[in-house]
XYZ file of C-alpha atoms in Angstrom:
167
model
C -0.004 -0.003 0.003
C 2.743 2.465 0.920
C 4.599 1.734 -2.317
C 1.462 2.544 -4.330
C 0.893 5.735 -2.359
C 4.489 6.786 -2.908
C 4.223 6.159 -6.669
C 1.038 8.235 -6.900
C 2.585 11.067 -4.896
C 5.710 11.113 -7.049
C 3.531 11.106 -10.168
C 1.528 14.036 -8.822
C 4.754 15.927 -8.046
C 5.905 15.371 -11.626
C 2.545 16.614 -12.925
C 2.795 19.760 -10.809
C 6.138 20.496 -12.483
C 4.433 20.433 -15.892
C 2.289 23.532 -16.012
C 0.652 22.583 -19.312
C -0.806 19.439 -17.733
C -2.103 21.315 -14.702
C -3.665 24.033 -16.845
C -5.380 21.347 -18.934
C -6.859 19.784 -15.764
C -10.048 21.328 -14.524
C -10.240 22.381 -10.855
C -12.685 19.529 -10.238
C -10.294 16.919 -11.650
C -7.440 18.364 -9.586
C -9.597 18.244 -6.446
C -10.636 14.651 -7.088
C -7.021 13.665 -7.693
C -5.885 15.356 -4.488
C -8.655 13.774 -2.364
C -7.878 10.351 -3.874
C -4.211 10.680 -3.030
C -4.935 11.847 0.512
C -7.282 8.908 1.025
C -4.639 6.438 -0.139
C -2.005 7.977 2.131
C -4.275 8.267 5.189
C -6.269 5.029 5.001
C -4.960 1.914 6.644
C -5.970 -1.724 6.625
C -7.550 -2.993 9.863
C -8.225 -6.571 10.998
C -10.812 -7.315 13.702
C -10.971 -10.725 15.360
C -13.697 -11.833 17.786
C -12.799 -14.880 19.937
C -15.271 -16.828 22.105
C -13.734 -16.968 25.591
C -17.006 -17.435 27.499
C -16.733 -19.090 30.874
C -18.530 -22.431 31.007
C -17.623 -23.338 27.399
C -20.829 -21.793 26.054
C -21.588 -21.087 22.421
C -21.543 -17.420 21.416
C -23.808 -15.855 18.799
C -22.434 -12.673 17.252
C -23.866 -10.220 14.765
C -21.504 -7.514 13.491
C -22.227 -4.628 11.170
C -21.307 -1.127 10.133
C -23.389 1.546 8.472
C -22.630 -0.019 5.078
C -21.899 -3.690 5.828
C -23.873 -6.370 7.627
C -21.484 -9.255 8.331
C -24.305 -11.597 9.349
C -24.941 -13.795 12.364
C -22.234 -16.263 13.349
C -22.103 -19.042 15.940
C -18.738 -19.439 17.672
C -17.950 -22.398 19.886
C -15.387 -21.946 22.654
C -12.043 -20.588 21.334
C -13.399 -20.249 17.785
C -13.057 -16.878 16.119
C -14.595 -14.678 13.439
C -12.335 -12.256 11.546
C -12.846 -9.537 8.951
C -10.799 -6.744 7.407
C -11.556 -3.280 6.089
C -9.954 0.021 5.177
C -10.359 3.105 7.323
C -11.959 6.379 6.257
C -10.336 9.733 5.628
C -13.085 11.289 7.762
C -12.418 9.137 10.888
C -15.988 7.806 10.816
C -15.466 4.058 10.354
C -17.507 2.169 12.962
C -18.110 -1.560 13.395
C -20.299 -2.750 16.246
C -21.348 -6.232 17.287
C -24.109 -7.660 19.419
C -23.486 -10.804 21.436
C -25.704 -13.426 23.013
C -25.110 -16.714 24.779
C -27.448 -19.236 26.421
C -29.517 -17.597 29.171
C -27.441 -14.441 28.725
C -28.610 -10.922 27.955
C -28.324 -9.334 24.535
C -25.310 -7.024 24.757
C -23.321 -5.025 22.231
C -20.049 -3.180 21.862
C -18.302 -0.921 19.331
C -15.422 -3.217 18.333
C -13.845 -0.602 16.061
C -14.515 3.129 16.327
C -11.978 4.896 14.136
C -11.990 8.187 15.994
C -10.633 6.400 19.118
C -9.023 3.252 17.677
C -7.072 4.558 14.662
C -3.711 4.687 16.474
C -4.417 2.013 19.075
C -5.680 -0.875 17.034
C -4.686 -2.166 13.597
C -5.042 -5.857 14.485
C -7.904 -5.699 16.976
C -8.296 -9.004 18.854
C -11.301 -9.170 21.170
C -11.763 -11.928 23.763
C -15.497 -12.097 24.507
C -16.276 -12.900 28.146
C -19.511 -12.713 30.115
C -18.268 -9.718 32.125
C -17.385 -7.784 28.959
C -15.189 -7.639 25.863
C -11.409 -7.610 26.370
C -8.886 -6.346 23.837
C -5.122 -6.649 23.570
C -3.678 -3.119 23.652
C -0.413 -1.222 24.031
C 1.448 -3.950 22.197
C 5.227 -3.894 21.992
C 7.462 -6.408 20.262
C 7.420 -8.549 23.441
C 3.914 -8.348 24.872
C 0.424 -6.897 24.881
C -1.791 -5.781 27.745
C -5.331 -7.247 28.007
C -7.845 -4.456 28.761
C -11.487 -5.292 29.553
C -14.504 -3.022 29.027
C -18.121 -2.968 30.157
C -20.931 -4.091 27.896
C -23.471 -1.782 26.338
C -26.853 -3.292 27.172
C -29.720 -3.734 24.743
C -32.901 -2.928 26.620
C -35.056 -3.309 23.539
C -34.134 -4.988 20.274
C -35.129 -1.796 18.447
C -32.465 0.140 20.367
C -29.730 -2.177 19.113
C -31.305 -2.550 15.679
C -30.385 -6.234 15.402
C -32.368 -9.188 14.169
C -31.766 -12.497 15.880
C -32.535 -16.034 14.772
C -32.004 -17.913 18.038
């Protein structure tokens, strides 16, 4: 990705040096080219992994989505995982949230990737799902990571969470 971004930037620098080309480009085309280049430089590739670490070896149902993508409902047995990847947004508005349910458990949800807070913290986001709440590996160095646990967001009504469940 960085090599492609570098090639596009060097091409743009060469075009700027040629005034005839820039004059021939309309302001709209120049703006589109600039926004495209900024997006390629800014955007990064993110991986999110959800791992079933429920106490009692229970099955975990998950349903993850963003504004644009519904990743569907998945059943994870203990220690199984679900993973997906995506590119971030230039506007820091990428958001993926998941709802979780296990046998006799409440319907809970959590924002597993919120770009405005996670852009610098999390490129390979690994979430261990536990009954007390989701836990993520953070502040990783070359030797270790720290496991940080959060509190669930609770779904009082299904309409509040906007999820459909087939359980």
